[in-house]
Amino acid sequence: MAKKALITGITGQDGPYLAEFLLSKGYEVFGFVRRLSTPNITNIHHLKNKIQLVSGDLLDQGSIMGALLETKPDEVYNLAAQSFVESSWKQPVLTGEFTALSVTRMLEAVRLVDRNIRFYQASSSEMFGKVTETPQKETTRFYPRSPYGVAKVYGHYITVNYRESYNMFAVSGILFNHESPRRGIEFVTRKISNSVARISLGLSDSLELGNLDSKRDWGFAGDYVEAMWLMLQQDHADDYVIATGENHSVREFVELAFKIVGITDWEKYVRANHPKHLRPAEVDNLIGDYSKAREKLGWQPKTSFPELVEMMVKADIEKEKKTM
Ligand code: NAP
Ligand code: G4F
């Protein structure tokens, strides 16, 4: 019998990569989607005949339980969240509801419907925030710097708590930034790749950014979904850092993206330190140590930083050309 997986956040960046990966492993895949006046199907359009959608909302306990009763999954991947750090200062309560308390709603639903379901929680390197150790690993102390980071710390600990309280197979994947052509346009990498594509095609002449000095450990989302799956295939539930072990500044990302389209005097297009994009508290420097995942899961990243930047810029050039 094919295994069944339910993915929340199927319409986001990671959901479709995970669905593709699970389909390639022979899974029956269900996506949990909330009702929107205009359905967000951009990232899942190509999967419409391969996956099944069930409706529900992270805020609605009954709908989560209904989705589990209807689909009877072996594995649940909880990817849904308010995931944009910048918005979390403008909507801190909603971020707490979606990103923190909803993890408890999901875990309660699993506990009440079927404790044998294996549960993956999408935790984040944002939990390390003002880092207390470099590189960051599973044992590094959390010091979140945004309402989003605080919410993710709650999500992490409630997952550990359900594992320890009810002996549930619940794991927390502490993933560092991962990007792709499917990334939301407001995140810095996609904002850069899209603007560079438009500038190269003569559709725009400027790019407004905030802090160019912060550093992130950027990997490719397509590589990271395999790690999520591997975590649920182990004999024991545990938490893992997933990263590349290398970091780069926003400035480096900008410079490389412009270089790909043959522009070296990129400074004349970029307006940095725009107040709209400067955060009340910044996370300056993230870099992950994924040695536990390498040793126990046999996982390692496949896509390099230059390959990632090139993939994103080229994909945006193709997308923008279609609008011309
Ligand atoms: P994303 O693109 O922002 O996708 C978020 C998903 O959550 C969307 O499908 C969205 O659906 C859904 N969602 C939001 N509120 C919902 C609600 N009330 N009910 C049901 N669904 C709701 O996020 P991502 O980049 O794929 O990341 C996946 C997860 O990993 C998130 O939890 C994120 O916080 C975490 N994470 C991401 C990274 C990263 O670098 N990408 C790193 C560490 C952790 P709609 O289409 O309806 O809006
Ligand atoms: O792309 P970002 O918005 O991602 P951030 O804040 O690192 O969060 C992402 O990664 C987390 C994992 O660590 C996830 F949990 C989270 O859900 C999300 O996927 O910003 C990256 C950096 C920041 O330092 C920000 O200040 O880029 C800087 N930045 C500079 N100018 C900008 C901009 N960020 C955005 N979004 N827009 C700008 O114009």
Coordinates of C-alpha atoms and ligand atoms in Angstrom, one line a residue:
M1 CA 0.0 0.0 0.0
A2 CA 1.3 3.5 -0.9
K3 CA 2.1 5.7 2.1
K4 CA 0.0 8.8 2.5
A5 CA 1.3 12.2 3.4
L6 CA -0.6 15.4 4.4
I7 CA 1.3 18.6 3.7
T8 CA 0.1 22.0 5.2
G9 CA 1.5 25.0 3.4
I10 CA 1.3 23.1 0.1
T11 CA 0.9 26.4 -1.9
G12 CA 4.0 28.0 -0.5
Q13 CA 7.6 27.5 -1.6
D14 CA 8.5 24.2 0.1
G15 CA 5.2 22.5 -0.2
P16 CA 5.4 21.8 -4.0
Y17 CA 9.0 20.6 -3.8
L18 CA 8.1 18.2 -1.0
A19 CA 5.0 17.0 -2.9
E20 CA 7.1 16.3 -6.0
F21 CA 9.7 14.4 -3.8
L22 CA 7.0 12.3 -2.1
L23 CA 5.3 11.5 -5.4
S24 CA 8.6 10.3 -6.7
K25 CA 8.8 7.9 -3.7
G26 CA 5.3 6.6 -4.6
Y27 CA 3.3 8.5 -1.9
E28 CA -0.3 9.5 -2.1
V29 CA -0.1 13.3 -1.4
F30 CA -2.7 15.5 0.2
G31 CA -2.4 19.3 0.5
F32 CA -4.2 21.2 3.2
V33 CA -5.3 24.6 1.8
R34 CA -7.3 27.5 3.3
R35 CA -10.1 29.1 1.4
L36 CA -9.0 32.4 -0.3
S37 CA -11.2 34.6 -2.5
T38 CA -8.7 33.9 -5.3
P39 CA -7.0 30.5 -4.8
N40 CA -3.2 30.7 -4.7
I41 CA -2.3 28.0 -7.2
T42 CA 0.8 29.4 -8.9
N43 CA 3.2 27.0 -7.3
I44 CA 0.9 23.9 -7.4
H45 CA -0.7 24.3 -10.8
H46 CA 1.6 21.6 -12.3
L47 CA 0.6 19.2 -9.6
K48 CA -3.2 19.5 -9.9
N49 CA -3.8 16.0 -11.3
K50 CA -1.2 14.4 -9.0
I51 CA -2.2 15.6 -5.5
Q52 CA -5.5 16.0 -3.7
L53 CA -6.5 19.1 -1.8
V54 CA -8.4 19.2 1.5
S55 CA -9.7 22.5 2.8
G56 CA -9.0 23.8 6.3
D57 CA -7.3 26.6 8.2
L58 CA -4.5 26.6 10.8
L59 CA -6.8 28.6 13.1
D60 CA -9.6 26.0 12.9
Q61 CA -9.0 22.9 15.1
G62 CA -12.0 21.1 13.7
S63 CA -10.8 21.5 10.1
I64 CA -7.4 20.1 11.0
M65 CA -9.0 17.1 12.6
G66 CA -11.4 16.7 9.7
A67 CA -8.4 16.7 7.3
L68 CA -6.7 13.9 9.3
L69 CA -9.9 11.8 9.5
E70 CA -10.5 12.3 5.8
T71 CA -7.0 11.5 4.5
K72 CA -5.7 9.1 7.2
P73 CA -2.1 10.0 6.6
D74 CA 1.0 8.1 7.7
E75 CA 3.0 11.3 7.8
V76 CA 2.1 15.0 8.4
Y77 CA 4.4 17.8 7.3
N78 CA 3.5 21.0 9.0
L79 CA 4.9 23.7 6.7
A80 CA 2.1 26.3 6.9
A81 CA 2.9 29.5 8.8
Q82 CA 3.0 33.2 8.6
S83 CA 6.6 33.0 7.5
F84 CA 7.7 36.5 6.6
V85 CA 9.9 38.0 9.4
E86 CA 9.3 41.6 8.4
S87 CA 5.5 41.2 8.6
S88 CA 5.7 39.6 12.0
W89 CA 6.3 43.0 13.7
K90 CA 3.3 44.4 11.9
Q91 CA 1.1 41.4 12.8
P92 CA 2.6 39.9 15.9
V93 CA -0.6 38.5 17.3
L94 CA -1.6 36.8 14.1
T95 CA 2.0 35.5 13.7
G96 CA 1.7 34.0 17.2
E97 CA -1.7 32.4 16.3
F98 CA -0.5 31.0 12.9
T99 CA 3.1 30.2 13.5
A100 CA 3.1 29.2 17.2
L101 CA -0.3 28.1 18.6
S102 CA -1.3 26.3 15.3
V103 CA 1.5 23.9 15.9
T104 CA -0.3 22.8 19.1
R105 CA -3.5 22.6 17.1
M106 CA -1.8 20.3 14.6
L107 CA -0.2 18.2 17.4
E108 CA -3.5 17.9 19.3
A109 CA -5.2 16.8 16.1
V110 CA -2.6 14.1 15.6
R111 CA -2.8 13.0 19.3
L112 CA -6.6 12.8 19.2
V113 CA -7.0 11.2 15.7
D114 CA -4.1 8.8 15.5
R115 CA -0.9 8.9 17.6
N116 CA 0.9 6.7 15.1
I117 CA 1.0 9.5 12.5
R118 CA 4.6 10.8 12.1
F119 CA 4.8 14.6 12.4
Y120 CA 7.3 17.0 11.0
Q121 CA 7.4 20.6 12.3
A122 CA 9.1 23.3 10.1
S123 CA 11.3 25.0 12.6
S124 CA 13.8 27.8 11.7
S125 CA 17.3 29.1 12.1
E126 CA 15.5 32.4 13.0
M127 CA 15.2 30.8 16.5
F128 CA 19.0 31.4 16.9
G129 CA 18.6 35.1 16.2
K130 CA 21.3 37.0 18.1
V131 CA 23.6 34.0 17.9
T132 CA 25.3 32.7 21.0
E133 CA 27.6 30.3 19.2
T134 CA 28.9 30.0 15.6
P135 CA 28.2 27.8 13.7
Q136 CA 24.7 27.0 15.1
K137 CA 23.8 23.4 15.8
E138 CA 21.0 21.5 17.5
T139 CA 22.3 22.4 21.0
T140 CA 22.9 26.1 20.4
R141 CA 20.8 28.3 22.7
F142 CA 17.8 30.1 21.1
Y143 CA 17.8 33.9 21.2
P144 CA 15.0 34.9 18.7
R145 CA 14.9 38.5 17.5
S146 CA 11.4 38.8 15.9
P147 CA 7.8 37.9 16.8
Y148 CA 8.3 35.2 14.0
G149 CA 11.4 33.8 15.7
V150 CA 9.7 33.8 19.1
A151 CA 6.7 31.9 17.6
K152 CA 9.0 29.3 16.0
V153 CA 10.7 28.7 19.3
Y154 CA 7.3 27.9 20.8
G155 CA 6.5 25.6 17.8
H156 CA 9.8 23.8 18.4
Y157 CA 9.4 23.3 22.1
I158 CA 5.7 22.2 21.8
T159 CA 6.8 19.6 19.2
V160 CA 9.5 18.3 21.6
N161 CA 7.0 18.3 24.4
Y162 CA 4.4 16.2 22.6
R163 CA 7.1 13.8 21.7
E164 CA 8.2 13.5 25.3
S165 CA 4.7 13.6 26.8
Y166 CA 2.8 11.2 24.5
N167 CA 5.7 9.3 22.9
M168 CA 4.6 10.6 19.5
F169 CA 7.0 10.5 16.5
A170 CA 7.2 14.3 16.3
V171 CA 10.4 16.0 14.9
S172 CA 11.6 19.5 14.5
G173 CA 13.6 20.3 11.4
I174 CA 15.7 23.5 12.1
L175 CA 16.1 24.7 8.6
F176 CA 18.4 27.5 7.6
N177 CA 17.3 29.8 4.7
H178 CA 16.4 28.0 1.6
E179 CA 15.4 29.6 -1.6
S180 CA 14.3 28.8 -5.2
P181 CA 12.5 30.3 -8.2
R182 CA 9.3 29.5 -6.2
R183 CA 10.3 31.8 -3.3
G184 CA 7.7 34.5 -2.4
I185 CA 8.6 37.8 -4.0
E186 CA 9.0 39.7 -0.7
F187 CA 11.9 37.6 0.5
V188 CA 15.3 39.2 -0.2
T189 CA 16.7 36.6 -2.6
R190 CA 13.7 36.5 -4.9
K191 CA 13.3 40.3 -4.7
I192 CA 16.8 40.6 -5.9
S193 CA 16.6 37.9 -8.6
N194 CA 13.4 39.4 -9.9
S195 CA 14.6 43.0 -9.9
V196 CA 17.9 42.0 -11.6
A197 CA 15.9 40.1 -14.3
R198 CA 13.7 43.2 -14.9
I199 CA 16.6 45.6 -14.9
S200 CA 18.5 43.4 -17.4
L201 CA 15.4 43.4 -19.7
G202 CA 14.9 47.2 -19.4
L203 CA 11.7 46.8 -17.4
S204 CA 13.0 48.6 -14.3
D205 CA 16.0 50.7 -13.3
S206 CA 16.2 50.4 -9.5
L207 CA 16.2 48.0 -6.6
E208 CA 15.3 49.2 -3.1
L209 CA 16.7 47.2 -0.2
G210 CA 17.3 47.4 3.5
N211 CA 20.4 46.0 5.3
L212 CA 23.0 44.6 2.8
D213 CA 25.4 43.5 5.6
S214 CA 23.4 40.7 7.2
K215 CA 24.6 37.2 6.3
R216 CA 22.6 34.1 5.7
D217 CA 23.3 30.4 5.1
W218 CA 21.4 30.0 1.9
G219 CA 20.6 26.6 0.4
F220 CA 18.2 25.3 -2.3
A221 CA 14.7 24.4 -1.2
G222 CA 14.6 21.4 -3.5
D223 CA 17.6 19.9 -1.6
Y224 CA 16.1 20.6 1.8
V225 CA 12.7 18.7 1.4
E226 CA 14.6 15.4 1.2
A227 CA 15.9 16.1 4.7
M228 CA 12.4 16.6 6.0
W229 CA 11.4 13.2 4.7
L230 CA 14.6 11.5 6.0
M231 CA 13.8 12.8 9.5
L232 CA 10.5 10.9 9.4
Q233 CA 12.1 7.6 8.2
Q234 CA 14.3 7.1 11.2
D235 CA 13.9 4.6 14.0
H236 CA 13.8 7.4 16.6
A237 CA 12.3 10.9 16.5
D238 CA 14.9 13.6 16.8
D239 CA 15.6 17.2 15.8
Y240 CA 18.1 18.2 13.1
V241 CA 19.8 21.3 11.7
I242 CA 19.7 21.5 7.9
A243 CA 22.1 24.0 6.3
T244 CA 24.9 24.3 3.9
G245 CA 27.7 25.3 6.4
E246 CA 28.5 28.4 4.3
N247 CA 27.1 31.9 4.5
H248 CA 27.1 35.1 2.4
S249 CA 26.0 38.6 2.8
V250 CA 23.0 40.2 1.1
R251 CA 25.5 42.4 -0.7
E252 CA 27.3 39.3 -2.1
F253 CA 23.9 37.9 -3.4
V254 CA 23.2 41.3 -5.1
E255 CA 26.7 41.5 -6.6
L256 CA 26.5 37.9 -8.0
A257 CA 23.0 38.3 -9.3
F258 CA 24.0 41.4 -11.3
K259 CA 27.1 39.7 -12.5
I260 CA 25.0 36.9 -14.0
V261 CA 23.3 39.4 -16.4
G262 CA 26.7 41.1 -17.1
I263 CA 26.3 44.2 -14.9
T264 CA 29.3 45.0 -12.7
D265 CA 28.4 48.6 -11.7
W266 CA 25.4 47.3 -9.7
E267 CA 25.7 50.1 -7.1
K268 CA 24.1 52.6 -9.4
Y269 CA 20.8 50.5 -9.5
V270 CA 20.6 49.7 -5.7
R271 CA 19.2 52.0 -3.0
A272 CA 20.3 50.3 0.3
N273 CA 19.2 51.0 3.9
H274 CA 15.7 51.9 2.9
P275 CA 13.9 52.6 6.2
K276 CA 10.9 50.4 5.1
H277 CA 13.1 47.4 5.0
L278 CA 15.3 48.0 8.1
R279 CA 14.0 45.7 10.9
P280 CA 13.5 46.8 14.6
A281 CA 16.0 44.0 15.5
E282 CA 18.2 42.3 13.0
V283 CA 19.6 38.8 12.8
D284 CA 23.2 39.6 11.6
N285 CA 24.9 36.4 10.9
L286 CA 23.5 32.8 10.5
I287 CA 25.5 29.8 9.6
G288 CA 24.6 26.2 10.3
D289 CA 26.5 23.1 11.3
Y290 CA 24.6 20.2 9.7
S291 CA 27.0 17.4 10.8
K292 CA 24.3 15.6 12.8
A293 CA 22.1 15.4 9.7
R294 CA 25.1 14.3 7.5
E295 CA 26.0 11.5 10.0
K296 CA 22.6 10.3 11.0
L297 CA 20.4 11.0 8.0
G298 CA 23.1 10.7 5.3
W299 CA 21.9 14.1 4.0
Q300 CA 24.0 16.9 2.4
P301 CA 23.2 19.9 0.3
K302 CA 23.7 19.4 -3.5
T303 CA 23.3 23.0 -4.9
S304 CA 26.1 25.6 -4.4
F305 CA 25.5 29.3 -3.7
P306 CA 26.5 30.4 -7.2
E307 CA 24.3 27.7 -8.8
L308 CA 21.3 28.9 -6.6
V309 CA 21.7 32.5 -7.6
E310 CA 22.0 31.7 -11.2
M311 CA 19.0 29.3 -11.1
M312 CA 16.9 32.1 -9.6
V313 CA 18.0 34.9 -11.9
K314 CA 17.6 32.8 -15.0
A315 CA 14.1 31.6 -14.0
D316 CA 13.0 35.2 -13.4
I317 CA 14.4 36.3 -16.8
E318 CA 12.2 33.6 -18.4
K319 CA 9.2 34.6 -16.4
E320 CA 9.6 38.3 -17.1
K321 CA 10.1 37.7 -20.8
K322 CA 6.6 36.1 -20.9
T323 CA 5.1 39.3 -19.7
M324 CA 6.7 41.5 -22.4
Ligands
NAP1 P1 5.7 30.1 2.5 O1 6.1 30.1 1.1 O2 5.5 31.4 3.2 O3 4.4 29.3 2.6 C1 3.5 29.4 3.7 C2 2.3 28.5 3.5 O4 1.5 28.5 4.7 C3 1.4 28.9 2.4 O5 1.1 27.7 1.6 C4 0.2 29.5 3.0 O6 -1.0 29.3 2.3 C5 0.2 28.6 4.3 N1 -0.7 29.2 5.3 C6 -0.4 30.4 6.0 N2 -1.4 30.6 6.8 C7 -2.3 29.6 6.8 C8 -3.5 29.3 7.5 N3 -4.0 30.1 8.4 N4 -4.1 28.1 7.2 C9 -3.6 27.3 6.2 N5 -2.4 27.5 5.5 C10 -1.8 28.7 5.8 O7 6.8 29.3 3.4 P2 8.0 28.3 2.9 O8 9.2 29.2 2.6 O9 7.5 27.3 2.0 O10 8.4 27.6 4.3 C11 7.6 26.5 4.8 C12 7.7 26.5 6.3 O11 9.1 26.4 6.7 C13 7.2 27.7 7.0 O12 6.6 27.3 8.3 C14 8.4 28.5 7.3 O13 8.2 29.4 8.4 C15 9.4 27.5 7.6 N6 10.8 27.8 7.3 C16 11.1 28.3 6.1 C17 12.5 28.6 5.8 C18 12.9 29.1 4.4 O14 14.0 29.6 4.3 N7 12.0 29.0 3.4 C19 13.5 28.3 6.7 C20 13.1 27.8 7.9 C21 11.8 27.5 8.2 P3 -1.6 30.5 1.4 O15 -1.2 30.2 0.0 O16 -3.1 30.3 1.6 O17 -1.1 31.8 1.9
G4F2 O1 14.8 37.1 2.9 P1 14.5 37.5 4.3 O2 13.2 38.3 4.5 O3 14.6 36.2 5.1 P2 14.8 36.0 6.7 O4 14.4 37.1 7.5 O5 16.2 35.5 6.9 O6 13.7 34.8 7.0 C1 13.6 33.7 6.1 O7 14.5 32.7 6.6 C2 14.2 32.1 7.9 C3 15.2 31.1 8.2 O8 16.3 31.7 8.9 C4 12.8 31.5 7.8 F1 12.5 30.9 9.0 C5 11.8 32.6 7.4 O9 10.5 32.0 7.3 C6 12.2 33.2 6.1 O10 12.0 32.2 5.1 O11 15.7 38.5 4.8 C7 17.0 38.1 4.8 C8 17.9 39.2 5.2 C9 17.5 40.0 6.4 O12 18.7 40.2 7.2 C10 16.9 41.3 5.9 O13 17.1 42.4 6.8 O14 17.9 40.2 4.1 C11 17.8 41.5 4.7 N1 17.2 42.4 3.7 C12 17.8 43.5 3.2 N2 16.9 44.1 2.4 C13 15.9 42.3 3.2 C14 15.8 43.4 2.4 N3 14.9 41.4 3.4 C15 13.8 41.6 2.7 N4 12.8 40.7 2.9 N5 13.6 42.7 1.9 C16 14.5 43.6 1.7 O15 14.3 44.6 0.9

